Amino acid sequence: MKKVHLKRKIAQRIAGGHPWIFANEVEKVEGDPAAGDTVEVYFYDGKFAGKGYFNPQSQIMVRLLTWDKKTEINEAFFLEKIRECWAYKKQIGYVENCRLVFGEADGLPQLIIDKFNDYFVIQTLALGIDVWKPALVKALQTVFKPKGIYERNDVPVRELEGLPQQKGFLSEPFDTKVIITENGLKFHVDLENGQKTGYFLVQQDNRRAIQHIVKGADVLGAFTYTGTFEIHAAHYGAQSVLGIDISENAVAQANRNAELNGLQNIVKFETANAFDVLKQWGKEEGRRYDVVLLDPP
């Protein structure tokens, strides 16, 4: 088995469950592992630390997948991890749209999988997980029988792992412009060209939470992207909502989303540089909003 031996000083951090091992924390490497291989990791005293994927080109040389020596890293491992992720997401209340796999938080470092009802978007941001992409696709097909799977690896961080930027279908081609339902509202999502994986699914609980502060309010939304927070505000009883974003395409989609939900008379979107607008409005008398939403990334 290919092995990585750690320096003494990092034993406590890794034993505590941290999954990253940096190149300068490695004492020696045995077995001549290739980039992307699975390796066993050992502490300075020879005790087993874990198994993970290896990449000597990356500052993070090993990303741990398991701390159990008996666990085999194979197709069955990834199938079981996908099943575990879905069981957990359902347990905490997600049944339709969700971030199915959130990298290290779900025990699969540098893997993002977003579930848009029957469609899935994958990002494999490290070489070690990119190697297992066919197994991940197979696992998704086994667990969900999806209508489509799309790869959004058009992100610069992959280059740090020696990987190219790319995107495309990992299933039979399908229309990548879909409509999802969130908190009783509908939204257009562009899986191929939207930011990140097309839509910020991880903010859906925050969008629901604003219902307690927007009723009857005049609301300003800055950096609105496709208008999800602002449309939620209108849905939850805001008196008026204005959303601004520098992207004309995002604003156009935001207005389409408002119309899709019949809220176009309450919420409006305009193309503008939010930094310039907020600075200018801060100097003007009479320009006041009850609630200001700064959409998170």
Short mmCIF file of N, CA and C in Angstrom, two decimals, residues 175-258:
data_model
loop_
_atom_site.label_atom_id
_atom_site.label_comp_id
_atom_site.label_asym_id
_atom_site.label_seq_id
_atom_site.Cartn_x
_atom_site.Cartn_y
_atom_site.Cartn_z
N ASP A 175 -32.23 20.00 -21.33
CA ASP A 175 -32.37 21.44 -21.26
C ASP A 175 -31.88 21.91 -19.90
N THR A 176 -30.78 22.67 -19.89
CA THR A 176 -30.16 23.09 -18.63
C THR A 176 -30.85 24.29 -17.99
N LYS A 177 -31.86 24.83 -18.62
CA LYS A 177 -32.65 25.90 -18.01
C LYS A 177 -33.90 25.27 -17.40
N VAL A 178 -33.91 25.24 -16.07
CA VAL A 178 -34.97 24.54 -15.36
C VAL A 178 -35.69 25.52 -14.43
N ILE A 179 -36.82 25.09 -13.91
CA ILE A 179 -37.56 25.86 -12.91
C ILE A 179 -37.65 25.01 -11.66
N ILE A 180 -37.25 25.60 -10.52
CA ILE A 180 -37.33 24.89 -9.24
C ILE A 180 -38.33 25.59 -8.34
N THR A 181 -38.78 24.88 -7.32
CA THR A 181 -39.67 25.43 -6.30
C THR A 181 -38.92 25.51 -4.98
N GLU A 182 -38.99 26.68 -4.33
CA GLU A 182 -38.33 26.88 -3.04
C GLU A 182 -39.23 27.71 -2.15
N ASN A 183 -39.56 27.18 -0.99
CA ASN A 183 -40.40 27.89 -0.03
C ASN A 183 -41.71 28.37 -0.66
N GLY A 184 -42.25 27.56 -1.56
CA GLY A 184 -43.52 27.89 -2.21
C GLY A 184 -43.41 28.84 -3.38
N LEU A 185 -42.19 29.25 -3.74
CA LEU A 185 -41.95 30.14 -4.87
C LEU A 185 -41.23 29.40 -5.98
N LYS A 186 -41.33 29.93 -7.19
CA LYS A 186 -40.67 29.30 -8.34
C LYS A 186 -39.56 30.20 -8.87
N PHE A 187 -38.48 29.56 -9.33
CA PHE A 187 -37.34 30.31 -9.83
C PHE A 187 -36.74 29.64 -11.06
N HIS A 188 -36.40 30.49 -12.04
CA HIS A 188 -35.64 30.01 -13.19
C HIS A 188 -34.20 29.77 -12.76
N VAL A 189 -33.62 28.66 -13.17
CA VAL A 189 -32.23 28.33 -12.86
C VAL A 189 -31.52 27.92 -14.15
N ASP A 190 -30.39 28.53 -14.39
CA ASP A 190 -29.56 28.20 -15.56
C ASP A 190 -28.38 27.36 -15.06
N LEU A 191 -28.50 26.05 -15.18
CA LEU A 191 -27.47 25.15 -14.67
C LEU A 191 -26.16 25.27 -15.44
N GLU A 192 -26.23 25.65 -16.68
CA GLU A 192 -25.03 25.71 -17.53
C GLU A 192 -24.25 27.00 -17.34
N ASN A 193 -24.95 28.14 -17.23
CA ASN A 193 -24.27 29.43 -17.25
C ASN A 193 -24.48 30.29 -16.01
N GLY A 194 -25.31 29.84 -15.08
CA GLY A 194 -25.50 30.60 -13.84
C GLY A 194 -24.26 30.56 -12.97
N GLN A 195 -24.19 31.47 -11.99
CA GLN A 195 -23.03 31.51 -11.10
C GLN A 195 -22.91 30.21 -10.30
N LYS A 196 -21.66 29.82 -10.04
CA LYS A 196 -21.34 28.61 -9.27
C LYS A 196 -22.02 27.40 -9.94
N THR A 197 -22.97 26.78 -9.25
CA THR A 197 -23.68 25.64 -9.86
C THR A 197 -25.02 26.07 -10.45
N GLY A 198 -25.24 27.38 -10.57
CA GLY A 198 -26.46 27.87 -11.18
C GLY A 198 -27.40 28.58 -10.23
N TYR A 199 -27.27 28.30 -8.93
CA TYR A 199 -28.22 28.85 -7.96
C TYR A 199 -27.66 28.58 -6.57
N PHE A 200 -27.87 29.54 -5.64
CA PHE A 200 -27.31 29.40 -4.30
C PHE A 200 -28.28 28.64 -3.39
N LEU A 201 -28.30 27.32 -3.54
CA LEU A 201 -29.23 26.50 -2.77
C LEU A 201 -29.00 26.59 -1.27
N VAL A 202 -27.76 26.84 -0.86
CA VAL A 202 -27.45 26.82 0.58
C VAL A 202 -28.08 27.98 1.34
N GLN A 203 -28.67 28.93 0.62
CA GLN A 203 -29.29 30.09 1.29
C GLN A 203 -30.80 29.95 1.46
N GLN A 204 -31.37 28.81 1.12
CA GLN A 204 -32.83 28.73 1.13
C GLN A 204 -33.43 28.91 2.53
N ASP A 205 -32.75 28.43 3.56
CA ASP A 205 -33.26 28.64 4.92
C ASP A 205 -33.19 30.11 5.31
N ASN A 206 -32.11 30.79 4.91
CA ASN A 206 -31.99 32.22 5.19
C ASN A 206 -33.05 33.03 4.47
N ARG A 207 -33.37 32.61 3.25
CA ARG A 207 -34.42 33.33 2.51
C ARG A 207 -35.78 33.18 3.20
N ARG A 208 -36.02 32.04 3.76
CA ARG A 208 -37.28 31.84 4.50
C ARG A 208 -37.28 32.63 5.80
N ALA A 209 -36.11 32.77 6.41
CA ALA A 209 -36.02 33.42 7.72
C ALA A 209 -36.35 34.91 7.68
N ILE A 210 -36.26 35.55 6.51
CA ILE A 210 -36.50 37.00 6.46
C ILE A 210 -37.98 37.34 6.61
N GLN A 211 -38.85 36.35 6.58
CA GLN A 211 -40.28 36.63 6.69
C GLN A 211 -40.61 37.38 7.98
N HIS A 212 -39.77 37.25 8.99
CA HIS A 212 -40.04 37.88 10.29
C HIS A 212 -39.67 39.36 10.32
N ILE A 213 -38.98 39.86 9.28
CA ILE A 213 -38.53 41.25 9.34
C ILE A 213 -39.02 42.12 8.18
N VAL A 214 -39.68 41.53 7.19
CA VAL A 214 -39.98 42.31 5.98
C VAL A 214 -41.45 42.69 5.83
N LYS A 215 -42.34 42.14 6.63
CA LYS A 215 -43.77 42.41 6.45
C LYS A 215 -44.06 43.90 6.59
N GLY A 216 -44.68 44.48 5.55
CA GLY A 216 -45.04 45.88 5.55
C GLY A 216 -43.89 46.84 5.32
N ALA A 217 -42.70 46.32 5.05
CA ALA A 217 -41.50 47.15 4.94
C ALA A 217 -41.21 47.56 3.50
N ASP A 218 -40.47 48.67 3.36
CA ASP A 218 -39.84 49.02 2.09
C ASP A 218 -38.44 48.41 2.12
N VAL A 219 -38.16 47.57 1.14
CA VAL A 219 -36.95 46.74 1.18
C VAL A 219 -36.04 47.08 0.02
N LEU A 220 -34.75 47.20 0.31
CA LEU A 220 -33.72 47.33 -0.71
C LEU A 220 -32.85 46.09 -0.69
N GLY A 221 -32.63 45.49 -1.85
CA GLY A 221 -31.74 44.34 -1.98
C GLY A 221 -30.55 44.71 -2.85
N ALA A 222 -29.34 44.57 -2.30
CA ALA A 222 -28.12 44.87 -3.07
C ALA A 222 -27.41 43.58 -3.43
N PHE A 223 -26.73 43.60 -4.59
CA PHE A 223 -26.04 42.40 -5.11
C PHE A 223 -27.07 41.28 -5.30
N THR A 224 -28.17 41.61 -5.91
CA THR A 224 -29.36 40.76 -5.88
C THR A 224 -29.23 39.46 -6.66
N TYR A 225 -28.31 39.42 -7.63
CA TYR A 225 -28.17 38.27 -8.55
C TYR A 225 -29.53 38.02 -9.21
N THR A 226 -30.15 36.87 -9.02
CA THR A 226 -31.40 36.59 -9.74
C THR A 226 -32.63 36.86 -8.88
N GLY A 227 -32.47 37.59 -7.78
CA GLY A 227 -33.62 38.15 -7.08
C GLY A 227 -34.29 37.28 -6.05
N THR A 228 -33.63 36.24 -5.59
CA THR A 228 -34.33 35.30 -4.73
C THR A 228 -34.70 35.87 -3.36
N PHE A 229 -33.79 36.59 -2.73
CA PHE A 229 -34.12 37.20 -1.43
C PHE A 229 -35.21 38.25 -1.60
N GLU A 230 -35.12 39.05 -2.63
CA GLU A 230 -36.08 40.14 -2.83
C GLU A 230 -37.47 39.58 -3.14
N ILE A 231 -37.53 38.52 -3.93
CA ILE A 231 -38.83 37.92 -4.26
C ILE A 231 -39.43 37.26 -3.02
N HIS A 232 -38.59 36.66 -2.19
CA HIS A 232 -39.09 36.15 -0.92
C HIS A 232 -39.65 37.29 -0.07
N ALA A 233 -38.96 38.42 -0.05
CA ALA A 233 -39.44 39.56 0.75
C ALA A 233 -40.82 40.00 0.28
N ALA A 234 -41.01 40.09 -1.03
CA ALA A 234 -42.31 40.47 -1.56
C ALA A 234 -43.38 39.44 -1.20
N HIS A 235 -43.02 38.18 -1.30
CA HIS A 235 -43.93 37.09 -0.96
C HIS A 235 -44.34 37.13 0.50
N TYR A 236 -43.42 37.55 1.37
CA TYR A 236 -43.67 37.57 2.80
C TYR A 236 -44.28 38.89 3.27
N GLY A 237 -44.73 39.72 2.34
CA GLY A 237 -45.54 40.88 2.74
C GLY A 237 -44.86 42.22 2.73
N ALA A 238 -43.69 42.34 2.09
CA ALA A 238 -43.07 43.66 1.98
C ALA A 238 -43.97 44.60 1.19
N GLN A 239 -43.95 45.87 1.54
CA GLN A 239 -44.75 46.87 0.84
C GLN A 239 -44.19 47.18 -0.53
N SER A 240 -42.86 47.29 -0.61
CA SER A 240 -42.18 47.50 -1.88
C SER A 240 -40.78 46.93 -1.77
N VAL A 241 -40.23 46.47 -2.92
CA VAL A 241 -38.89 45.89 -2.93
C VAL A 241 -38.17 46.37 -4.18
N LEU A 242 -36.95 46.84 -4.00
CA LEU A 242 -36.07 47.18 -5.12
C LEU A 242 -34.80 46.37 -5.00
N GLY A 243 -34.43 45.68 -6.07
CA GLY A 243 -33.19 44.92 -6.10
C GLY A 243 -32.25 45.50 -7.15
N ILE A 244 -30.95 45.59 -6.81
CA ILE A 244 -29.96 46.13 -7.76
C ILE A 244 -28.80 45.15 -7.89
N ASP A 245 -28.30 45.04 -9.13
CA ASP A 245 -27.15 44.19 -9.41
C ASP A 245 -26.44 44.74 -10.64
N ILE A 246 -25.14 44.53 -10.72
CA ILE A 246 -24.36 45.09 -11.82
C ILE A 246 -24.53 44.29 -13.11
N SER A 247 -25.03 43.06 -13.00
CA SER A 247 -25.18 42.19 -14.17
C SER A 247 -26.55 42.38 -14.82
N GLU A 248 -26.54 42.79 -16.08
CA GLU A 248 -27.80 42.95 -16.81
C GLU A 248 -28.51 41.62 -16.97
N ASN A 249 -27.75 40.56 -17.22
CA ASN A 249 -28.37 39.25 -17.38
C ASN A 249 -29.04 38.78 -16.09
N ALA A 250 -28.37 39.03 -14.96
CA ALA A 250 -28.96 38.64 -13.67
C ALA A 250 -30.23 39.42 -13.41
N VAL A 251 -30.22 40.71 -13.68
CA VAL A 251 -31.41 41.54 -13.46
C VAL A 251 -32.56 41.10 -14.35
N ALA A 252 -32.25 40.76 -15.60
CA ALA A 252 -33.29 40.28 -16.50
C ALA A 252 -33.93 39.00 -15.97
N GLN A 253 -33.09 38.10 -15.45
CA GLN A 253 -33.63 36.86 -14.90
C GLN A 253 -34.40 37.13 -13.61
N ALA A 254 -33.93 38.08 -12.82
CA ALA A 254 -34.64 38.44 -11.59
C ALA A 254 -36.04 38.95 -11.91
N ASN A 255 -36.16 39.81 -12.91
CA ASN A 255 -37.49 40.31 -13.29
C ASN A 255 -38.37 39.18 -13.83
N ARG A 256 -37.76 38.23 -14.53
CA ARG A 256 -38.53 37.06 -15.00
C ARG A 256 -39.01 36.24 -13.81
N ASN A 257 -38.17 36.12 -12.80
CA ASN A 257 -38.57 35.38 -11.60
C ASN A 257 -39.71 36.08 -10.86
N ALA A 258 -39.66 37.41 -10.83
CA ALA A 258 -40.76 38.16 -10.21
C ALA A 258 -42.07 37.91 -10.94
#
